[in-house]
Amino acid sequence: MREIIAKCIVLLGVGFLGLAVEGCEETPAPVAAQPVVRSLPLKMVRPDFTVGPLPVEKMDSAAKVTQAAVSPQVQRTQVLPVQEQSTDEQAALLAALQREQDAKLLQQQEAESQRQQQELDQEIEHNLQVQQQIESKPWVQDAPGSMPTEPIPSWPPPEPSMPAPE
């Protein structure tokens, strides 16, 4: 039995030695052939934006009338000149607008702060009520029957089992 085990160990050692010397040979994975696409650089063509009417293919006179009737008429309005205010008036107006915005923002912030404070107060009050309810419940229930009022009797000390030497 010992001889068989020794032979197996020797054969395994020789096999591992052969692998170490030769190295692990990996066969490369086959590469899938990918088609080669060649593209030529695009020829930059300058667009031709000629000014004038669009080319119209064969059109009869009824279609021309319909097209003319459909085209919208644009009316021009006169723009009134704006009176320029002096820079001092503009600055005063901007300052007044800024003050109004600041006042509105301050009111909103104060209202939000009060609302948050009320929510916090309600939450604290609720937590106190829950804590009081928990503390009011008895955690240890009384045992049925009456409680013993006498002290528990003590056991007598053990007597020596061996007689004392005389």
Coordinates of C-alpha atoms in Angstrom, one line a residue:
M1 CA 0.0 0.0 0.0
R2 CA 2.8 2.3 0.9
E3 CA 4.5 1.6 -2.5
I4 CA 1.3 2.6 -4.4
I5 CA 1.0 5.9 -2.5
A6 CA 4.7 6.6 -3.0
K7 CA 4.3 6.0 -6.8
C8 CA 1.3 8.3 -7.0
I9 CA 3.1 11.1 -5.2
V10 CA 6.1 10.7 -7.5
L11 CA 3.9 10.8 -10.6
L12 CA 2.1 13.9 -9.4
G13 CA 5.4 15.6 -8.6
V14 CA 6.7 14.8 -12.1
G15 CA 3.5 16.1 -13.7
F16 CA 3.6 19.3 -11.7
L17 CA 7.3 19.7 -12.6
G18 CA 6.5 19.3 -16.3
L19 CA 3.8 21.9 -16.1
A20 CA 6.2 24.3 -14.3
V21 CA 8.9 23.9 -16.9
E22 CA 6.7 24.0 -19.9
G23 CA 4.3 26.7 -18.6
C24 CA 0.6 26.8 -19.2
E25 CA 0.0 27.2 -22.9
E26 CA -3.1 29.2 -23.7
T27 CA -4.5 29.0 -27.1
P28 CA -5.7 32.4 -28.3
A29 CA -9.4 32.8 -28.7
P30 CA -10.5 33.0 -32.3
V31 CA -11.1 36.6 -33.4
A32 CA -14.3 37.2 -35.2
A33 CA -13.7 38.9 -38.5
Q34 CA -15.1 42.4 -38.5
P35 CA -16.0 44.1 -41.8
V36 CA -13.9 47.1 -42.6
V37 CA -15.9 50.1 -43.6
R38 CA -14.1 52.9 -45.2
S39 CA -15.7 56.2 -45.4
L40 CA -14.5 59.1 -47.5
P41 CA -14.4 62.5 -46.0
L42 CA -17.5 64.5 -46.7
K43 CA -17.2 67.1 -49.3
M44 CA -18.2 70.4 -47.8
V45 CA -20.8 72.0 -50.1
R46 CA -21.8 75.5 -49.5
P47 CA -25.5 75.9 -49.3
D48 CA -27.2 78.1 -51.9
F49 CA -29.5 80.5 -50.2
T50 CA -30.8 82.6 -53.0
V51 CA -33.0 85.5 -52.2
G52 CA -36.3 85.4 -54.0
P53 CA -39.5 83.5 -54.3
L54 CA -39.5 79.8 -53.9
P55 CA -39.7 77.7 -57.0
V56 CA -43.3 76.6 -57.7
E57 CA -44.1 73.6 -59.8
K58 CA -47.1 73.6 -62.1
M59 CA -49.8 75.5 -60.5
D60 CA -53.1 76.6 -62.0
S61 CA -54.7 80.0 -61.5
A62 CA -57.2 78.8 -58.9
A63 CA -54.4 77.5 -56.6
K64 CA -52.6 80.9 -56.9
V65 CA -55.7 82.7 -55.7
T66 CA -56.2 80.3 -52.8
Q67 CA -52.6 80.7 -51.8
A68 CA -52.9 84.5 -51.9
A69 CA -56.0 84.3 -49.8
V70 CA -54.4 82.1 -47.2
S71 CA -51.3 84.2 -46.6
P72 CA -51.7 86.2 -43.4
Q73 CA -51.7 90.0 -43.4
V74 CA -49.2 91.6 -41.0
Q75 CA -50.2 94.9 -39.5
R76 CA -47.6 97.2 -38.2
T77 CA -48.0 99.1 -35.0
Q78 CA -46.3 102.2 -34.0
V79 CA -43.9 102.0 -31.0
L80 CA -44.3 105.0 -28.7
P81 CA -41.1 106.4 -27.4
V82 CA -40.4 105.7 -23.7
Q83 CA -39.9 108.6 -21.5
E84 CA -36.6 108.2 -19.8
Q85 CA -36.5 108.8 -16.0
S86 CA -33.6 110.3 -14.3
T87 CA -31.2 108.0 -12.6
D88 CA -32.1 109.2 -9.2
E89 CA -35.8 108.4 -9.7
Q90 CA -34.9 105.0 -11.1
A91 CA -32.6 104.3 -8.1
A92 CA -35.4 105.3 -5.7
L93 CA -37.9 103.2 -7.5
L94 CA -35.6 100.2 -7.5
A95 CA -34.9 100.7 -3.8
A96 CA -38.7 100.9 -3.0
L97 CA -39.3 97.6 -5.0
Q98 CA -36.4 95.9 -3.1
R99 CA -37.8 97.0 0.2
E100 CA -41.2 95.6 -0.7
Q101 CA -39.7 92.3 -1.7
D102 CA -37.7 92.2 1.5
A103 CA -40.7 92.9 3.6
K104 CA -42.7 90.1 1.9
L105 CA -39.9 87.7 2.3
L106 CA -39.5 88.5 6.0
Q107 CA -43.2 88.0 6.6
Q108 CA -43.0 84.6 4.8
Q109 CA -40.0 83.6 6.9
E110 CA -41.7 84.6 10.1
A111 CA -44.9 82.8 9.3
E112 CA -42.9 79.6 8.4
S113 CA -40.9 79.9 11.6
Q114 CA -44.1 80.2 13.7
R115 CA -45.6 77.2 11.9
Q116 CA -42.5 75.1 12.5
Q117 CA -42.4 76.2 16.2
Q118 CA -46.1 75.2 16.6
E119 CA -45.4 71.8 15.0
L120 CA -42.4 71.3 17.3
D121 CA -44.6 72.2 20.4
Q122 CA -47.3 69.8 19.3
E123 CA -44.8 67.0 18.9
I124 CA -43.2 67.7 22.3
E125 CA -46.7 67.7 23.9
H126 CA -47.6 64.5 22.3
N127 CA -44.4 62.9 23.4
L128 CA -45.0 64.0 27.0
Q129 CA -48.5 62.5 26.9
V130 CA -47.2 59.2 25.6
Q131 CA -44.5 59.2 28.3
Q132 CA -47.1 59.9 31.1
Q133 CA -49.4 57.1 29.8
I134 CA -46.5 54.7 29.8
E135 CA -45.4 55.7 33.3
S136 CA -49.0 55.4 34.7
K137 CA -49.2 51.7 33.7
P138 CA -48.3 49.2 36.4
W139 CA -45.3 47.2 35.2
V140 CA -45.3 44.5 37.9
Q141 CA -48.7 42.9 38.6
D142 CA -49.6 41.8 42.1
A143 CA -49.6 38.1 42.6
P144 CA -53.0 36.6 43.3
G145 CA -53.7 36.1 47.0
S146 CA -52.3 37.8 50.0
M147 CA -48.7 38.7 50.5
P148 CA -46.9 36.7 53.2
T149 CA -46.1 39.0 56.1
E150 CA -44.1 36.5 58.2
P151 CA -40.4 36.3 57.6
I152 CA -39.1 33.4 55.7
P153 CA -37.9 30.7 58.1
S154 CA -34.2 30.1 58.2
W155 CA -32.9 26.6 57.9
P156 CA -31.0 25.1 60.8
P157 CA -27.3 24.9 60.3
P158 CA -26.1 21.4 59.2
E159 CA -25.0 19.1 62.0
P160 CA -21.6 17.6 61.6
S161 CA -21.8 14.0 60.5
M162 CA -18.6 13.0 62.1
P163 CA -18.2 12.9 65.8
A164 CA -15.8 15.3 67.2
P165 CA -12.5 13.9 68.4
E166 CA -12.3 13.5 72.2

